[in-house]
Tab-separated table of C-alpha atoms in Angstrom:
chain	number	residue	atom	x	y	z
A	1	MET	CA	149.686	88.088	198.178
A	2	ALA	CA	151.613	91.136	199.251
A	3	GLN	CA	154.125	90.661	202.006
A	4	THR	CA	153.824	92.820	205.072
A	5	LYS	CA	156.316	95.638	205.295
A	6	LYS	CA	156.813	97.467	208.548
A	7	VAL	CA	156.567	101.230	208.316
A	8	SER	CA	160.067	102.555	208.891
A	9	SER	CA	159.121	105.898	210.384
A	10	THR	CA	156.089	107.841	211.478
A	11	PRO	CA	155.133	111.444	210.704
A	12	THR	CA	155.535	114.123	213.342
A	13	LYS	CA	151.904	115.149	212.842
A	14	THR	CA	148.746	113.071	212.465
A	15	ALA	CA	147.066	112.596	209.090
A	16	GLN	CA	144.252	114.929	210.121
A	17	GLU	CA	146.682	117.658	211.224
A	18	ILE	CA	148.606	117.394	207.947
A	19	LYS	CA	145.353	117.665	205.990
A	20	GLU	CA	144.254	120.776	207.880
A	21	TRP	CA	147.678	122.392	207.459
A	22	TYR	CA	147.704	121.713	203.725
A	23	GLU	CA	144.213	123.072	203.141
A	24	LYS	CA	144.855	126.231	205.159
A	25	ASN	CA	148.418	127.137	204.253
A	26	TYR	CA	149.834	125.294	201.316
A	27	LYS	CA	147.303	124.425	198.650
A	28	ASN	CA	146.374	127.974	197.697
A	29	ILE	CA	150.026	129.063	197.475
A	30	GLN	CA	150.936	126.164	195.202
A	31	ASN	CA	147.949	126.650	192.882
A	32	PHE	CA	148.621	130.380	192.659
A	33	GLU	CA	152.230	129.821	191.604
A	34	LYS	CA	151.246	127.392	188.875
A	35	VAL	CA	148.411	129.458	187.449
A	36	GLN	CA	150.716	132.467	187.172
A	37	GLU	CA	152.825	130.487	184.707
A	38	ALA	CA	149.775	129.664	182.611
A	39	LEU	CA	148.755	133.314	182.507
A	40	LYS	CA	151.773	133.985	180.302
A	41	LEU	CA	149.641	132.675	177.447
A	42	ILE	CA	147.416	135.737	177.756
A	43	ASP	CA	148.317	139.020	176.078
A	44	PRO	CA	147.019	141.768	178.421
A	45	THR	CA	147.926	144.508	175.926
A	46	LYS	CA	145.176	143.473	173.524
A	47	ASN	CA	141.923	145.361	173.585
A	48	VAL	CA	139.157	142.793	173.933
A	49	SER	CA	136.570	145.144	172.451
A	50	ARG	CA	138.611	145.297	169.226
A	51	SER	CA	140.486	142.012	169.095
A	52	TYR	CA	138.748	138.979	170.573
A	53	ASN	CA	141.818	136.744	170.424
A	54	THR	CA	142.865	137.044	174.073
A	55	PHE	CA	145.085	133.928	173.930
A	56	ASP	CA	148.444	133.694	172.258
A	57	LYS	CA	147.805	130.695	170.017
A	58	THR	CA	151.239	131.058	168.477
A	59	LYS	CA	152.761	129.824	171.716
A	60	LEU	CA	150.291	126.958	171.854
A	61	ARG	CA	151.239	125.888	168.340
A	62	THR	CA	154.892	126.065	169.345
A	63	TYR	CA	154.235	123.810	172.315
A	64	MET	CA	152.321	121.335	170.166
A	65	LYS	CA	155.194	121.013	167.692
A	66	ASN	CA	157.298	119.399	170.409
A	67	PRO	CA	154.928	118.456	173.250
A	68	ILE	CA	157.432	116.145	174.929
A	69	ALA	CA	159.866	119.008	175.492
A	70	GLN	CA	157.063	121.408	176.444
A	71	TYR	CA	155.122	119.148	178.804
A	72	LYS	CA	155.478	121.544	181.749
A	73	ASN	CA	154.010	124.440	179.757
A	74	LEU	CA	151.211	122.219	178.477
A	75	ARG	CA	150.474	121.007	182.003
A	76	ASN	CA	150.243	124.593	183.250
A	77	LEU	CA	147.958	125.463	180.352
A	78	SER	CA	145.752	122.520	181.264
A	79	LYS	CA	145.491	123.847	184.814
A	80	TYR	CA	144.549	127.272	183.543
A	81	LEU	CA	141.902	125.909	181.167
A	82	TYR	CA	140.493	123.827	184.017
A	83	TYR	CA	139.685	127.025	185.907
A	84	ARG	CA	138.875	129.079	182.803
A	85	SER	CA	136.629	126.705	180.856
A	86	SER	CA	133.487	125.211	182.391
A	87	VAL	CA	133.366	122.709	179.512
A	88	TYR	CA	136.866	121.422	180.276
A	89	ARG	CA	136.091	121.280	183.990
A	90	ARG	CA	132.949	119.213	183.340
A	91	LEU	CA	134.935	116.864	181.119
A	92	ILE	CA	137.598	116.318	183.796
A	93	TRP	CA	135.039	115.750	186.552
A	94	TYR	CA	132.963	113.429	184.387
A	95	ASN	CA	135.911	111.067	183.951
A	96	ALA	CA	137.191	111.464	187.513
A	97	THR	CA	133.841	110.492	189.040
A	98	MET	CA	133.469	107.333	186.949
A	99	ILE	CA	135.324	105.189	189.495
A	100	ASP	CA	133.328	104.261	192.587
A	101	THR	CA	135.778	102.842	195.132
A	102	ASN	CA	132.839	101.648	197.241
A	103	ALA	CA	131.808	99.291	194.428
A	104	ARG	CA	134.065	96.497	195.592
A	105	SER	CA	134.327	93.031	196.995
A	106	VAL	CA	136.671	92.298	199.923
A	107	ILE	CA	137.853	88.702	199.749
A	108	PRO	CA	139.805	86.884	202.499
A	109	LEU	CA	142.349	84.597	200.835
A	110	ILE	CA	142.055	81.000	201.999
A	111	ASP	CA	144.338	78.040	201.370
A	112	LEU	CA	141.831	75.531	200.034
A	113	ASN	CA	144.288	72.674	200.445
A	114	LYS	CA	144.700	73.250	204.178
A	115	GLY	CA	141.224	74.539	204.888
A	116	GLY	CA	140.346	77.890	206.371
A	117	ASP	CA	140.787	78.792	210.015
A	118	LYS	CA	137.568	80.659	210.814
A	119	LYS	CA	139.124	82.833	213.511
A	120	LYS	CA	142.048	83.855	211.318
A	121	VAL	CA	139.781	84.502	208.341
A	122	LEU	CA	137.439	86.612	210.432
A	123	LYS	CA	140.316	88.604	211.908
A	124	ALA	CA	141.902	89.234	208.515
A	125	TYR	CA	138.542	90.276	207.085
A	126	TYR	CA	137.685	92.575	209.979
A	127	ASP	CA	141.135	94.192	210.101
A	128	THR	CA	140.980	94.889	206.373
A	129	LEU	CA	137.496	96.396	206.601
A	130	THR	CA	138.559	98.568	209.526
A	131	VAL	CA	141.410	100.112	207.539
A	132	LEU	CA	139.154	100.656	204.512
A	133	GLU	CA	136.535	102.218	206.777
A	134	ASN	CA	139.077	104.776	208.034
A	135	MET	CA	140.487	105.630	204.615
A	136	ASN	CA	137.493	107.428	203.040
A	137	THR	CA	138.838	106.379	199.665
A	138	GLN	CA	136.018	107.884	197.616
A	139	LEU	CA	136.959	111.436	198.595
A	140	GLU	CA	140.747	111.098	198.713
A	141	PHE	CA	141.021	109.237	195.420
A	142	LEU	CA	138.603	111.614	193.685
A	143	LYS	CA	141.042	114.480	194.278
A	144	ALA	CA	143.824	112.339	192.827
A	145	TYR	CA	141.733	111.376	189.784
A	146	ILE	CA	140.919	115.020	189.009
A	147	ILE	CA	144.613	115.915	188.961
A	148	ALA	CA	145.463	112.807	186.920
A	149	TRP	CA	142.879	113.612	184.239
A	150	ARG	CA	143.969	117.225	184.167
A	151	GLU	CA	147.744	116.629	184.144
A	152	ASP	CA	148.073	112.927	183.228
A	153	VAL	CA	149.883	111.922	186.422
A	154	PHE	CA	149.260	112.357	190.136
A	155	PHE	CA	152.073	112.179	192.689
A	156	GLY	CA	151.030	111.908	196.325
A	157	THR	CA	152.273	111.139	199.805
A	158	ALA	CA	149.818	109.066	201.857
A	159	PHE	CA	149.437	109.465	205.621
A	160	TYR	CA	147.415	107.004	207.680
A	161	ASP	CA	146.842	106.695	211.423
A	162	ASP	CA	144.015	106.611	213.949
A	163	THR	CA	142.809	110.056	212.822
A	164	GLY	CA	142.207	108.909	209.265
A	165	TYR	CA	143.799	108.887	205.830
A	166	PHE	CA	145.071	111.795	203.754
A	167	ILE	CA	146.973	112.044	200.457
A	168	LEU	CA	149.231	115.087	200.183
A	169	PRO	CA	149.635	116.111	196.499
A	170	ASN	CA	153.242	116.738	195.492
A	171	ASP	CA	154.458	119.262	192.937
A	172	PRO	CA	154.672	117.399	189.577
A	173	ASP	CA	157.554	119.631	188.449
A	174	TYR	CA	159.700	117.913	191.089
A	175	CYS	CA	158.473	114.329	190.599
A	176	LYS	CA	158.870	111.645	187.952
A	177	VAL	CA	157.671	108.064	187.550
A	178	SER	CA	160.448	105.591	188.334
A	179	GLY	CA	158.786	102.205	187.794
A	180	ALA	CA	156.100	99.880	189.077
A	181	TYR	CA	155.565	97.741	192.178
A	182	TYR	CA	154.953	93.998	192.115
A	183	THR	CA	151.239	94.799	192.482
A	184	GLY	CA	151.236	96.849	189.266
A	185	ASP	CA	150.812	100.393	190.591
A	186	LEU	CA	153.486	103.015	189.977
A	187	SER	CA	156.417	104.284	192.042
A	188	TYR	CA	158.046	107.682	191.692
A	189	MET	CA	161.059	109.747	192.702
A	190	MET	CA	161.128	113.285	194.080
A	191	ASP	CA	163.636	116.077	193.496
A	192	MET	CA	164.960	117.081	196.919
A	193	THR	CA	165.829	120.613	195.783
A	194	TYR	CA	162.121	121.274	196.200
A	195	PHE	CA	162.551	121.315	199.968
A	196	THR	CA	165.221	123.999	199.887
A	197	LYS	CA	162.364	126.418	199.247
A	198	HIS	CA	159.819	124.565	201.385
A	199	GLN	CA	161.483	123.983	204.711
A	200	ASP	CA	158.090	124.553	206.349
A	201	MET	CA	156.920	121.152	205.073
A	202	ILE	CA	159.838	119.362	206.712
A	203	GLU	CA	159.433	121.244	209.972
A	204	TRP	CA	155.683	120.695	210.157
A	205	ILE	CA	155.164	117.225	208.673
A	206	GLY	CA	158.398	115.485	209.578
A	207	GLU	CA	158.579	112.037	208.024
A	208	PRO	CA	159.120	110.923	205.364
A	209	PHE	CA	160.442	114.280	204.127
A	210	LYS	CA	162.780	114.784	207.068
A	211	SER	CA	164.712	111.565	206.421
A	212	MET	CA	164.709	112.088	202.643
A	213	TYR	CA	166.088	115.609	202.898
A	214	ALA	CA	168.731	114.528	205.401
A	215	GLU	CA	169.903	111.863	202.940
A	216	TYR	CA	170.039	114.479	200.181
A	217	GLN	CA	172.183	116.786	202.308
A	218	ARG	CA	174.718	113.997	202.825
A	219	ASP	CA	175.325	113.896	199.058
A	220	THR	CA	173.615	116.684	197.123
A	221	THR	CA	175.009	115.426	193.821
A	222	ASN	CA	173.986	111.771	193.821
A	223	ASN	CA	170.990	111.982	196.140
A	224	ARG	CA	169.074	114.757	194.424
A	225	TRP	CA	166.380	112.372	193.158
A	226	LEU	CA	165.182	109.982	195.862
A	227	PRO	CA	162.381	107.392	195.749
A	228	MET	CA	159.267	108.088	197.756
A	229	PRO	CA	159.158	105.417	200.513
A	230	ASP	CA	156.855	102.565	199.584
A	231	GLU	CA	154.405	102.953	202.430
A	232	TYR	CA	153.842	106.643	201.535
A	233	CYS	CA	153.907	106.359	197.734
A	234	VAL	CA	150.729	107.059	195.720
A	235	CYS	CA	150.996	107.517	191.958
A	236	PHE	CA	148.290	107.319	189.277
A	237	LYS	CA	148.796	107.900	185.546
A	238	VAL	CA	146.118	108.077	182.854
A	239	ASN	CA	148.413	107.525	179.849
A	240	ILE	CA	149.797	104.293	181.232
A	241	ASP	CA	151.365	103.404	177.866
A	242	ASP	CA	154.080	106.058	178.350
A	243	LEU	CA	155.551	106.247	181.837
A	244	GLU	CA	158.284	108.765	181.057
A	245	VAL	CA	156.439	111.806	179.680
A	246	PRO	CA	153.386	113.282	181.436
A	247	LEU	CA	151.140	114.879	178.803
A	248	PRO	CA	147.581	116.000	179.636
A	249	PRO	CA	145.128	113.390	178.289
A	250	TYR	CA	143.074	116.039	176.478
A	251	ILE	CA	145.977	117.908	174.914
A	252	ASN	CA	144.321	117.562	171.503
A	253	LEU	CA	141.384	119.665	172.723
A	254	PHE	CA	143.366	122.698	173.869
A	255	ASN	CA	142.999	124.590	170.596
A	256	SER	CA	139.235	123.949	170.532
A	257	LEU	CA	138.920	124.980	174.178
A	258	ILE	CA	140.755	128.237	173.508
A	259	ASN	CA	138.492	128.888	170.502
A	260	LEU	CA	135.469	128.236	172.701
A	261	ALA	CA	136.780	130.645	175.336
A	262	ASP	CA	137.251	133.265	172.628
A	263	LEU	CA	133.658	132.802	171.472
A	264	GLU	CA	132.395	133.162	175.030
A	265	ASP	CA	134.335	136.422	175.393
A	266	ILE	CA	132.844	137.671	172.132
A	267	GLN	CA	129.361	136.739	173.326
A	268	ALA	CA	129.939	138.577	176.608
A	269	VAL	CA	130.864	141.730	174.699
A	270	ALA	CA	127.860	141.268	172.392
A	271	ASP	CA	125.503	140.844	175.337
A	272	GLU	CA	126.850	144.020	176.869
A	273	GLN	CA	126.444	145.909	173.604
A	274	GLN	CA	122.789	144.924	173.348
A	275	ILE	CA	121.774	147.388	176.044
A	276	TYR	CA	123.836	150.345	174.817
A	277	LYS	CA	122.174	153.206	172.952
A	278	MET	CA	123.081	156.709	171.916
A	279	ILE	CA	120.535	159.528	171.934
A	280	THR	CA	121.247	162.516	169.713
A	281	ALA	CA	119.872	166.005	170.394
A	282	THR	CA	119.731	167.964	167.107
A	283	ILE	CA	119.666	171.787	167.189
A	284	PRO	CA	117.094	172.991	164.606
A	285	HIS	CA	118.716	174.803	161.673
A	286	SER	CA	117.406	177.348	159.170
A	287	ASP	CA	116.024	175.927	155.897
A	288	ASP	CA	117.944	178.539	153.964
A	289	LYS	CA	120.658	176.588	152.188
A	290	ASP	CA	122.856	179.667	151.942
A	291	ALA	CA	122.630	180.368	155.661
A	292	VAL	CA	125.526	179.176	157.767
A	293	ASP	CA	125.236	178.571	161.493
A	294	GLN	CA	121.709	180.010	161.470
A	295	PHE	CA	120.205	178.007	164.381
A	296	LEU	CA	116.555	178.407	165.245
A	297	ILE	CA	117.409	177.899	168.942
A	298	ASP	CA	120.218	179.609	170.780
A	299	PRO	CA	123.024	177.036	171.100
A	300	ASN	CA	123.710	178.059	174.717
A	301	THR	CA	120.075	177.345	175.607
A	302	ALA	CA	120.240	174.017	173.752
A	303	ILE	CA	123.386	173.047	175.628
A	304	ASP	CA	121.728	173.812	178.982
A	305	TYR	CA	118.882	171.454	178.119
A	306	TYR	CA	121.353	168.879	176.794
A	307	ASN	CA	123.268	168.905	180.086
A	308	LYS	CA	120.042	168.256	181.994
A	309	LEU	CA	119.320	165.366	179.622
A	310	VAL	CA	122.750	163.799	180.173
A	311	GLU	CA	122.340	163.951	183.954
A	312	SER	CA	119.122	161.934	183.762
A	313	LEU	CA	120.471	159.154	181.523
A	314	PRO	CA	121.576	155.739	182.910
A	315	ASP	CA	125.176	154.580	182.422
A	316	TYR	CA	124.452	152.416	179.401
A	317	ILE	CA	122.924	155.277	177.329
A	318	ALA	CA	125.163	157.935	175.800
A	319	ALA	CA	124.150	161.286	174.356
A	320	ALA	CA	125.466	163.775	171.819
A	321	ILE	CA	124.399	167.215	170.639
A	322	THR	CA	124.853	167.947	166.956
A	323	PRO	CA	123.450	170.090	164.144
A	324	ILE	CA	123.465	167.020	161.915
A	325	PRO	CA	120.206	164.974	161.964
A	326	LEU	CA	120.850	161.531	163.496
A	327	ASP	CA	118.656	158.694	164.736
A	328	VAL	CA	118.959	156.644	167.929
A	329	LEU	CA	122.026	154.447	167.576
A	330	THR	CA	122.084	150.844	168.846
A	331	PHE	CA	124.947	148.351	168.927
A	332	GLY	CA	123.029	145.101	168.633
A	333	ASP	CA	124.047	141.987	166.794
A	334	ASP	CA	122.565	138.641	165.916
A	335	GLN	CA	122.719	137.009	169.360
A	336	ALA	CA	121.066	133.824	168.103
A	337	THR	CA	123.936	133.291	165.672
A	338	ASP	CA	126.530	133.805	168.421
A	339	VAL	CA	124.732	131.391	170.744
A	340	ASN	CA	124.626	128.775	167.989
A	341	LYS	CA	128.347	129.208	167.411
A	342	ILE	CA	129.081	128.574	171.081
A	343	GLU	CA	126.731	125.580	171.178
A	344	ASN	CA	128.334	124.048	168.091
A	345	ALA	CA	131.833	124.686	169.458
A	346	THR	CA	130.872	122.983	172.735
A	347	LYS	CA	129.531	119.969	170.857
A	348	THR	CA	132.754	119.808	168.868
A	349	VAL	CA	134.812	119.644	172.071
A	350	PHE	CA	132.726	116.787	173.477
A	351	ASN	CA	132.553	114.907	170.174
A	352	THR	CA	136.324	115.003	169.679
A	353	SER	CA	137.217	114.187	173.293
A	354	GLY	CA	137.136	110.440	172.693
A	355	GLY	CA	134.694	109.980	175.572
A	356	ALA	CA	132.085	111.893	177.572
A	357	GLN	CA	129.327	111.283	175.052
A	358	LEU	CA	126.760	111.678	177.798
A	359	LEU	CA	127.801	115.316	178.304
A	360	ASN	CA	126.630	115.895	174.735
A	361	SER	CA	123.332	114.170	175.507
A	362	SER	CA	121.402	116.093	172.861
A	363	SER	CA	123.009	113.821	170.260
A	364	ILE	CA	121.840	110.650	172.059
A	365	SER	CA	118.362	109.331	171.267
A	366	GLY	CA	116.774	106.372	173.028
A	367	THR	CA	117.644	104.083	175.903
A	368	THR	CA	119.827	101.734	173.891
A	369	ALA	CA	121.995	104.551	172.544
A	370	TRP	CA	122.239	106.064	176.020
A	371	GLN	CA	123.364	102.776	177.555
A	372	GLY	CA	125.893	102.233	174.773
A	373	ALA	CA	127.359	105.707	175.283
A	374	ILE	CA	127.627	105.155	179.032
A	375	LYS	CA	129.423	101.830	178.614
A	376	PHE	CA	131.920	103.392	176.229
A	377	ASP	CA	132.545	106.392	178.501
A	378	GLU	CA	132.888	104.128	181.527
A	379	LYS	CA	135.475	101.925	179.864
A	380	TYR	CA	137.414	104.930	178.595
A	381	ALA	CA	137.512	106.610	182.017
A	382	THR	CA	138.334	103.537	184.105
A	383	ALA	CA	140.587	101.443	181.844
A	384	SER	CA	143.879	102.630	183.335
A	385	LEU	CA	143.012	104.174	186.708
A	386	LEU	CA	140.771	101.403	188.079
A	387	PRO	CA	143.410	98.624	187.995
A	388	GLN	CA	146.036	101.042	189.344
A	389	THR	CA	143.745	101.939	192.239
A	390	GLN	CA	143.061	98.305	193.043
A	391	ALA	CA	146.776	97.509	192.953
A	392	TYR	CA	147.598	100.428	195.238
A	393	LEU	CA	144.896	99.527	197.770
A	394	ASN	CA	146.152	95.962	198.116
A	395	ARG	CA	149.750	97.116	198.446
A	396	PHE	CA	148.767	99.744	201.028
A	397	LEU	CA	146.838	97.198	203.072
A	398	SER	CA	149.900	94.963	203.237
A	399	TYR	CA	151.672	97.664	205.275
A	400	HIS	CA	148.887	98.021	207.848
A	401	VAL	CA	147.292	94.552	208.121
A	402	SER	CA	149.291	91.438	208.969
A	403	ASN	CA	147.161	89.176	206.781
A	404	PRO	CA	145.013	91.451	204.594
A	405	ALA	CA	142.027	90.378	202.564
A	406	LYS	CA	142.092	91.179	198.860
A	407	VAL	CA	140.162	94.185	197.549
A	408	LYS	CA	138.591	93.727	194.140
A	409	LEU	CA	137.121	96.858	192.547
A	410	LEU	CA	134.152	96.275	190.286
A	411	GLU	CA	134.062	97.564	186.725
A	412	THR	CA	131.078	99.840	187.083
A	413	SER	CA	130.242	103.533	187.426
A	414	PRO	CA	127.538	105.597	189.142
A	415	TYR	CA	125.550	105.319	185.898
A	416	THR	CA	125.700	101.525	185.520
A	417	LYS	CA	125.871	100.126	189.054
A	418	SER	CA	122.086	99.669	189.185
A	419	VAL	CA	122.400	97.281	186.230
A	420	LEU	CA	125.255	95.436	187.940
A	421	LYS	CA	123.247	95.250	191.152
A	422	LYS	CA	120.384	93.624	189.275
A	423	GLU	CA	122.762	91.043	187.797
A	424	LEU	CA	124.254	90.266	191.218
A	425	LEU	CA	120.800	89.805	192.727
A	426	GLU	CA	119.902	87.357	189.986
A	427	GLU	CA	123.149	85.463	190.580
A	428	ALA	CA	122.386	85.356	194.321
A	429	THR	CA	119.313	83.249	193.524
A	430	TYR	CA	121.732	80.537	192.371
A	431	GLY	CA	123.588	80.655	195.675
A	432	LEU	CA	126.495	82.871	194.644
A	433	PRO	CA	127.919	84.987	197.537
A	434	THR	CA	126.994	88.478	196.316
A	435	ALA	CA	124.925	89.912	199.208
A	436	LEU	CA	127.624	92.167	200.650
A	437	THR	CA	128.625	93.398	197.192
A	438	VAL	CA	125.017	94.286	196.377
A	439	ASN	CA	124.741	96.457	199.460
A	440	ASN	CA	128.073	98.095	198.618
A	441	LEU	CA	126.379	99.279	195.449
A	442	ASN	CA	123.558	100.612	197.621
A	443	GLY	CA	126.077	102.815	199.419
A	444	PHE	CA	126.725	100.694	202.538
A	445	ASN	CA	130.152	99.215	203.129
A	446	GLU	CA	130.665	95.733	204.495
A	447	LEU	CA	130.936	96.718	208.154
A	448	GLU	CA	127.798	98.822	207.889
A	449	THR	CA	125.885	96.012	206.204
A	450	MET	CA	126.828	93.399	208.792
A	451	SER	CA	126.189	95.818	211.651
A	452	LEU	CA	122.746	96.707	210.289
A	453	ASN	CA	121.943	93.042	209.786
A	454	PHE	CA	122.906	92.277	213.382
A	455	LEU	CA	120.881	95.250	214.595
A	456	GLN	CA	117.808	94.237	212.636
A	457	SER	CA	117.971	90.496	213.312
A	458	GLU	CA	119.455	90.155	216.812
A	459	VAL	CA	118.714	93.450	218.550
A	460	LEU	CA	115.501	94.918	217.136
A	461	ASN	CA	114.126	91.657	215.721
A	462	ILE	CA	112.796	93.572	212.732
A	463	THR	CA	112.696	90.480	210.554
A	464	GLU	CA	109.914	89.103	212.774
A	465	SER	CA	108.173	92.393	213.510
A	466	PHE	CA	107.891	93.606	209.911
A	467	LYS	CA	106.434	91.362	207.254
A	468	PRO	CA	107.120	92.118	203.577
A	469	LEU	CA	104.174	92.837	201.314
A	470	GLN	CA	103.103	89.822	199.304
A	471	SER	CA	102.408	89.978	195.565
A	472	SER	CA	99.943	87.560	194.003
A	473	HIS	CA	101.630	87.448	190.655
A	474	THR	CA	103.898	89.299	188.249
A	475	GLN	CA	103.023	90.578	184.828
A	476	SER	CA	104.431	92.837	182.146
A	477	SER	CA	103.827	96.567	182.427
A	478	SER	CA	101.904	96.689	179.138
A	479	ASP	CA	99.211	94.340	180.524
A	480	ASN	CA	99.199	95.566	184.099
A	481	LYS	CA	95.742	96.873	184.939
A	482	GLY	CA	95.564	95.579	188.504
A	483	GLY	CA	97.693	95.921	191.586
A	484	GLY	CA	100.129	93.076	191.003
A	485	GLN	CA	103.889	93.473	190.881
A	486	THR	CA	105.125	94.913	187.616
A	487	LYS	CA	107.794	93.054	185.718
A	488	ASP	CA	110.550	95.241	184.341
A	489	ILE	CA	111.083	94.542	180.661
A	490	GLY	CA	113.681	97.263	180.205
A	491	GLY	CA	117.190	97.410	181.546
A	492	ALA	CA	120.544	96.927	179.954
A	493	ASP	CA	119.354	93.998	177.804
A	494	GLY	CA	115.808	95.264	177.333
A	495	ILE	CA	113.931	96.324	174.225
A	496	SER	CA	115.442	98.366	171.427
A	497	ASP	CA	114.768	102.027	170.682
A	498	ASP	CA	112.139	101.074	168.088
A	499	GLY	CA	110.506	98.689	170.526
A	500	GLU	CA	110.513	101.337	173.220
A	501	ALA	CA	108.846	103.810	170.858
A	502	SER	CA	106.202	101.213	169.925
A	503	GLN	CA	105.496	100.487	173.572
A	504	ASP	CA	105.090	104.204	174.342
A	505	LYS	CA	102.661	104.528	171.422
A	506	ARG	CA	100.657	101.504	172.651
A	507	ASP	CA	100.530	102.890	176.181
A	508	ARG	CA	99.183	106.209	174.936
A	509	SER	CA	96.482	104.506	172.888
A	510	ASN	CA	95.420	102.451	175.941
A	511	GLY	CA	95.441	105.307	178.174
């Protein structure tokens, strides 16, 4: 179990004040600076209506030849694509939302040889739950996961007090992973030259930046890179197999994403062209082949009428006056073909991503295939970040609780927790202690569950006032013609796709 470490210093501002300051003053400035670097990949001199290649792919290919040396450029490109491509954004969010930090079990550690002291166990359990209650981990960690999936690594400074919990993201250009704690989560160092341009952070936030910068000023040569103090340090990395180089996890998709963006730009131009027309006004000419400039209508009169015509036309219709016979000109194209190209390009991105099969759901047929795709995506998205999160939580608790209980995060996602809940309920029938965990999956944390149970049982006496409905028997859904309870024959280990299709056919014939 982690040993308690006393926090060496406290911030000048509360966690809530730091959060409000960051959201109002700092976040937009930082994002703007980074996106400007990514915009260098765009050639603004190119005419989109003539050349649809608005991205400089030559630079991208140069970066890909030596990605380790170009990781900063690739990270900035990833940020740009995140805002530019809805497909890439969906992919990042899909993976980032796979971890549910409320799907957990909080376990007080008891020495079985000596026996448990009920008062100490209860205090440790309650103190741990109180800290978790104030942390709002689902929201704070989600922001960290999004950055980690977009850039590979997230560097943060955690602030916790009576006002709540907030993780301040740090500039990755000034941070690098330095190792791992005894719990397994990562530590990092920060380049103090960053604060020479951001004195406002030191003045407003105070610790730990104030002490770190003061140490740097004492020796600017040897103290340039300083470790983030343990109690403030938050670091998550997707590519956990390489701690030194931060490369975006979906770097292999960048070329496909740029191609997809190009196709979308082409489609936008094509859609705009669909409504454009040109009307030609032809001045009647003499049939005499030898006659030159022998108009049947005075050109000045024709021009007067032409000017009136032009004034009445909407913006998307042009006009011309000519002695040469012309028809109405349109600028249409085969939109269906363009749409199919975009659809196929989108499928290619999802199919080559290594995960996120559910986002390409049109290729999934049947319940069994859907469940298999979800399990694969879940494992892919949580394999590295879930254990890091669990390790960090237990280390963080050791700084704020004298004898913390252990937090165990469950390997599940929003798509599979109903299946896990069913399994836990079945295990509860054998006496296993899963009640609190089941209600965590329902969206109620441990304190809420115990408080509601006390309210219902001891205060409102609902358990005596409300009687559950009784069912006479259970039967399978295929034979259910009465009002009895229906037995679910589906689920994670239910019938196959062929069996499901046969059941649907039988139901239709009975019905």
